Amino acid sequence: MMGSLSGRYAIVGVGTSRFGKLQGVSTMGFTLEAAKQAIEDAGLSRDQVDGVLVMMPAIMGEQHGWAARVAAYLGVEPTFSATMDLGGATACGSVQTAMAAIDAGYCHTVLCCFATQNWPQGVAMQLFGSEFQVPYGDVGAICLMAHIKRRQQYDYGYPDELYGQIAVTWRQHAQLNPEAQMRKPMSLDDYMRSRWVAEPLRLFDCCPNTDGGGACIVTSAERARDLAKPVVRILGAGQSHSSEIIHPRGAEQRSLGGTKAATMAFGMAGLTPSDLDVAQIYDAFTPRVVHDLVAYGICASEEVPEFVTRGNLTFAGRLPSNTAGGLLSEGHLSGFGHIREGVRQIRGECGDRQVADAQVCLVTGYGGAPHEAPPTVSYSALILAR
Amino acid sequence: MFAIEKPLPRANEDTAPYWAAAHKGELRLQRCDDCGHVRFPPSALCPRCLSQHHEWVKLSGRATVFSWIVVHQSQHPAFNGDTPYNVTIVELEEGPRMHTHIVDCPNDQIRIGMPVEVVFDRVNDEVTLPKFRPAKSK
């Protein structure tokens, strides 16, 4: 059944708002900027958008009807709309949802978007999280990701230099991206000297806080042919949800959470990891990249250090990845930056950082509720192609 | 300036017996009457067989360290005065894993696989947090 959607839908427009440290701008303001840019990039008129999917703003607390409000501010009356809550897995997840909704006949052209304002006005600082974690000071994604790095290093003996090499590679890519938030050159020494945030997680294992928004537009491949830009078809999509770090489930506890999403996405596309020309891997923290390289079948656990240190993720390597700098250096655009960069690579729009003859791009997403008990995480993936 | 107090558990129907037991110096979790699975976090259903029948059983308090981190940059103002502090995930002898602190042990001597045992940290007249220390007994 899943295979029937492969190649029948396309991402026709991508956009971001201004992003960086921009405290004065509202979450809605960023969302609208990004949405307008994506609509214009597609060469659509606003009135052709009849589906709106928006990621729940994580920092703002309770926001009923968020997606419908985004639609109202855009002057759109959609026939399909939802606020989605997969954290950083929402970007790819919303594209997958858009495909299904269009296929079901609920709408024709879907705007998927998000924004974050890390310092929202008029909102008291809230502490989310479980009564079984927060009293111990286990707060936020940083703590979960530190545990994940600890277990990766314990189970596979990965040196810190592996994680450093990932951060350094993305920083080099960001130097080719004038919009990137973190462009200052970084060496492996700089990484190794960076302070502990939550040991074993160093400062440069972590992405910056980013205020900003992103958007993309999904419609049928048939309609896409009449629009402004080269068609970028969605060949595969997948997602999975699990809590493997703390919720032992017998033999399954050793499996990586993203594996199911990968199997779905590659199966739907009829491709294997060796078919990829470029990848955008969800990298709010460096251990995420290590996870996805294995879960998505790009290399085996024991091969990760050699694969990375030989430069396989650079432009000269086997799989140039996070070509705009990733969340770690371009900025935390919740995966919408990854979709924008993936689409632009396939279109051939990336200028100095264009991967030659990029035909197939993997985009991954990851997010969820790290400080709830059990910490649950969502994995999502798209495979984009000409 | 006012001090920001540390967040403490606010129990609900599913979790109250856990916190009440801890306050009496016992580590108790739900054991499924139907399949015997001991579960954490507390829940209305057994995640293995979906049974709603359970008994709050007293656990041995023995565990091993599954993962540990040392927080250097406080993630919330209430913990600013505590850094660097460890947050450790222990695997209980009965199976479940839970977040806790390791006490009576320097942070740099915590190791994965280290045997630990529960101790009870009475925070106030209502709340006691289970914590773990290096195992003394066998």
PDB file of C-alpha atoms in Angstrom, chain A residues 55 58 85-94 114 140-149 152 201 207 238-246 255-259 261 280-293 295-296 322 327 332-336 338-339 363-371 374-382:
ATOM      1  CA  MET A  55       4.439  22.176  14.434  1.00  0.00           C
ATOM      2  CA  ALA A  58       7.492  23.972  22.134  1.00  0.00           C
ATOM      3  CA  ASP A  85       3.599  17.451  17.955  1.00  0.00           C
ATOM      4  CA  LEU A  86       6.551  15.252  16.998  1.00  0.00           C
ATOM      5  CA  GLY A  87       9.162  17.814  18.066  1.00  0.00           C
ATOM      6  CA  GLY A  88      12.049  17.784  15.627  1.00  0.00           C
ATOM      7  CA  ALA A  89      10.469  14.862  13.783  1.00  0.00           C
ATOM      8  CA  THR A  90       7.558  17.108  12.794  1.00  0.00           C
ATOM      9  CA  ALA A  91       9.128  18.529   9.627  1.00  0.00           C
ATOM     10  CA  CYS A  92       9.442  15.171   7.818  1.00  0.00           C
ATOM     11  CA  GLY A  93       6.347  13.853   9.615  1.00  0.00           C
ATOM     12  CA  SER A  94       4.189  16.727   8.392  1.00  0.00           C
ATOM     13  CA  PHE A 114       7.059  25.838  12.189  1.00  0.00           C
ATOM     14  CA  GLY A 140      15.599  18.966  28.802  1.00  0.00           C
ATOM     15  CA  ALA A 141      17.004  17.313  25.711  1.00  0.00           C
ATOM     16  CA  ILE A 142      20.614  17.934  26.731  1.00  0.00           C
ATOM     17  CA  CYS A 143      20.407  15.414  29.591  1.00  0.00           C
ATOM     18  CA  LEU A 144      18.846  12.681  27.443  1.00  0.00           C
ATOM     19  CA  MET A 145      21.392  13.245  24.706  1.00  0.00           C
ATOM     20  CA  ALA A 146      24.262  13.092  27.217  1.00  0.00           C
ATOM     21  CA  HIS A 147      22.958   9.683  28.340  1.00  0.00           C
ATOM     22  CA  ILE A 148      22.759   8.564  24.704  1.00  0.00           C
ATOM     23  CA  LYS A 149      26.358   9.659  24.052  1.00  0.00           C
ATOM     24  CA  GLN A 152      27.219   4.935  22.560  1.00  0.00           C
ATOM     25  CA  LEU A 201      28.319  16.163  26.160  1.00  0.00           C
ATOM     26  CA  CYS A 207      23.418  23.209  18.460  1.00  0.00           C
ATOM     27  CA  GLY A 238       8.666   6.716   7.265  1.00  0.00           C
ATOM     28  CA  GLN A 239       8.347   7.276  10.970  1.00  0.00           C
ATOM     29  CA  SER A 240       8.603   5.359  14.231  1.00  0.00           C
ATOM     30  CA  HIS A 241       8.143   6.172  17.899  1.00  0.00           C
ATOM     31  CA  SER A 242       9.871   4.553  20.830  1.00  0.00           C
ATOM     32  CA  SER A 243      11.368   4.922  24.272  1.00  0.00           C
ATOM     33  CA  GLU A 244      14.317   2.594  24.017  1.00  0.00           C
ATOM     34  CA  ILE A 245      16.775   4.437  26.232  1.00  0.00           C
ATOM     35  CA  ILE A 246      14.994   3.749  29.499  1.00  0.00           C
ATOM     36  CA  SER A 255      17.499  -2.064  18.501  1.00  0.00           C
ATOM     37  CA  LEU A 256      17.883   1.534  17.392  1.00  0.00           C
ATOM     38  CA  GLY A 257      14.703   3.559  17.340  1.00  0.00           C
ATOM     39  CA  GLY A 258      15.197   4.990  13.874  1.00  0.00           C
ATOM     40  CA  THR A 259      15.567   1.615  12.158  1.00  0.00           C
ATOM     41  CA  ALA A 261      11.499   4.648   9.983  1.00  0.00           C
ATOM     42  CA  GLN A 280      20.515  15.945   5.839  1.00  0.00           C
ATOM     43  CA  ILE A 281      20.707  14.222   9.226  1.00  0.00           C
ATOM     44  CA  TYR A 282      18.850  15.569  12.257  1.00  0.00           C
ATOM     45  CA  ASP A 283      21.687  16.832  14.420  1.00  0.00           C
ATOM     46  CA  ALA A 284      20.565  18.944  17.353  1.00  0.00           C
ATOM     47  CA  PHE A 285      23.428  17.062  19.073  1.00  0.00           C
ATOM     48  CA  THR A 286      26.335  15.109  17.573  1.00  0.00           C
ATOM     49  CA  PRO A 287      25.278  11.683  19.005  1.00  0.00           C
ATOM     50  CA  ARG A 288      22.150  11.957  16.826  1.00  0.00           C
ATOM     51  CA  VAL A 289      24.296  11.765  13.700  1.00  0.00           C
ATOM     52  CA  VAL A 290      26.052   8.644  14.975  1.00  0.00           C
ATOM     53  CA  HIS A 291      22.654   7.085  15.681  1.00  0.00           C
ATOM     54  CA  ASP A 292      21.229   7.845  12.249  1.00  0.00           C
ATOM     55  CA  LEU A 293      24.314   6.672  10.337  1.00  0.00           C
ATOM     56  CA  ALA A 295      19.890   3.213  12.021  1.00  0.00           C
ATOM     57  CA  TYR A 296      19.574   4.307   8.390  1.00  0.00           C
ATOM     58  CA  ASN A 322      24.321  18.505   6.380  1.00  0.00           C
ATOM     59  CA  LEU A 327      21.308  22.308  13.200  1.00  0.00           C
ATOM     60  CA  HIS A 332      18.118  24.851  14.882  1.00  0.00           C
ATOM     61  CA  LEU A 333      15.330  25.121  12.330  1.00  0.00           C
ATOM     62  CA  SER A 334      13.687  21.942  13.664  1.00  0.00           C
ATOM     63  CA  GLY A 335      14.382  20.001  10.480  1.00  0.00           C
ATOM     64  CA  PHE A 336      12.779  22.534   8.120  1.00  0.00           C
ATOM     65  CA  HIS A 338      17.155  20.201   6.365  1.00  0.00           C
ATOM     66  CA  ILE A 339      14.142  19.942   4.044  1.00  0.00           C
ATOM     67  CA  VAL A 363      16.343  13.848   5.255  1.00  0.00           C
ATOM     68  CA  THR A 364      15.877  12.644   8.841  1.00  0.00           C
ATOM     69  CA  GLY A 365      13.988  14.051  11.814  1.00  0.00           C
ATOM     70  CA  TYR A 366      14.002  13.358  15.539  1.00  0.00           C
ATOM     71  CA  GLY A 367      12.166  14.801  18.494  1.00  0.00           C
ATOM     72  CA  GLY A 368       9.782  14.250  21.315  1.00  0.00           C
ATOM     73  CA  ALA A 369       9.573  14.342  25.078  1.00  0.00           C
ATOM     74  CA  PRO A 370      13.045  13.622  26.454  1.00  0.00           C
ATOM     75  CA  HIS A 371      12.275  14.658  30.019  1.00  0.00           C
ATOM     76  CA  PRO A 374       9.629   7.184  29.879  1.00  0.00           C
ATOM     77  CA  PRO A 375      11.557   9.505  27.548  1.00  0.00           C
ATOM     78  CA  THR A 376       9.777   9.004  24.245  1.00  0.00           C
ATOM     79  CA  VAL A 377      11.216   9.979  20.918  1.00  0.00           C
ATOM     80  CA  SER A 378       9.888  10.129  17.374  1.00  0.00           C
ATOM     81  CA  TYR A 379      11.926   9.361  14.268  1.00  0.00           C
ATOM     82  CA  SER A 380      10.931  10.469  10.783  1.00  0.00           C
ATOM     83  CA  ALA A 381      12.538  10.343   7.359  1.00  0.00           C
ATOM     84  CA  LEU A 382      12.021  11.418   3.768  1.00  0.00           C
TER      85      LEU A 382
END
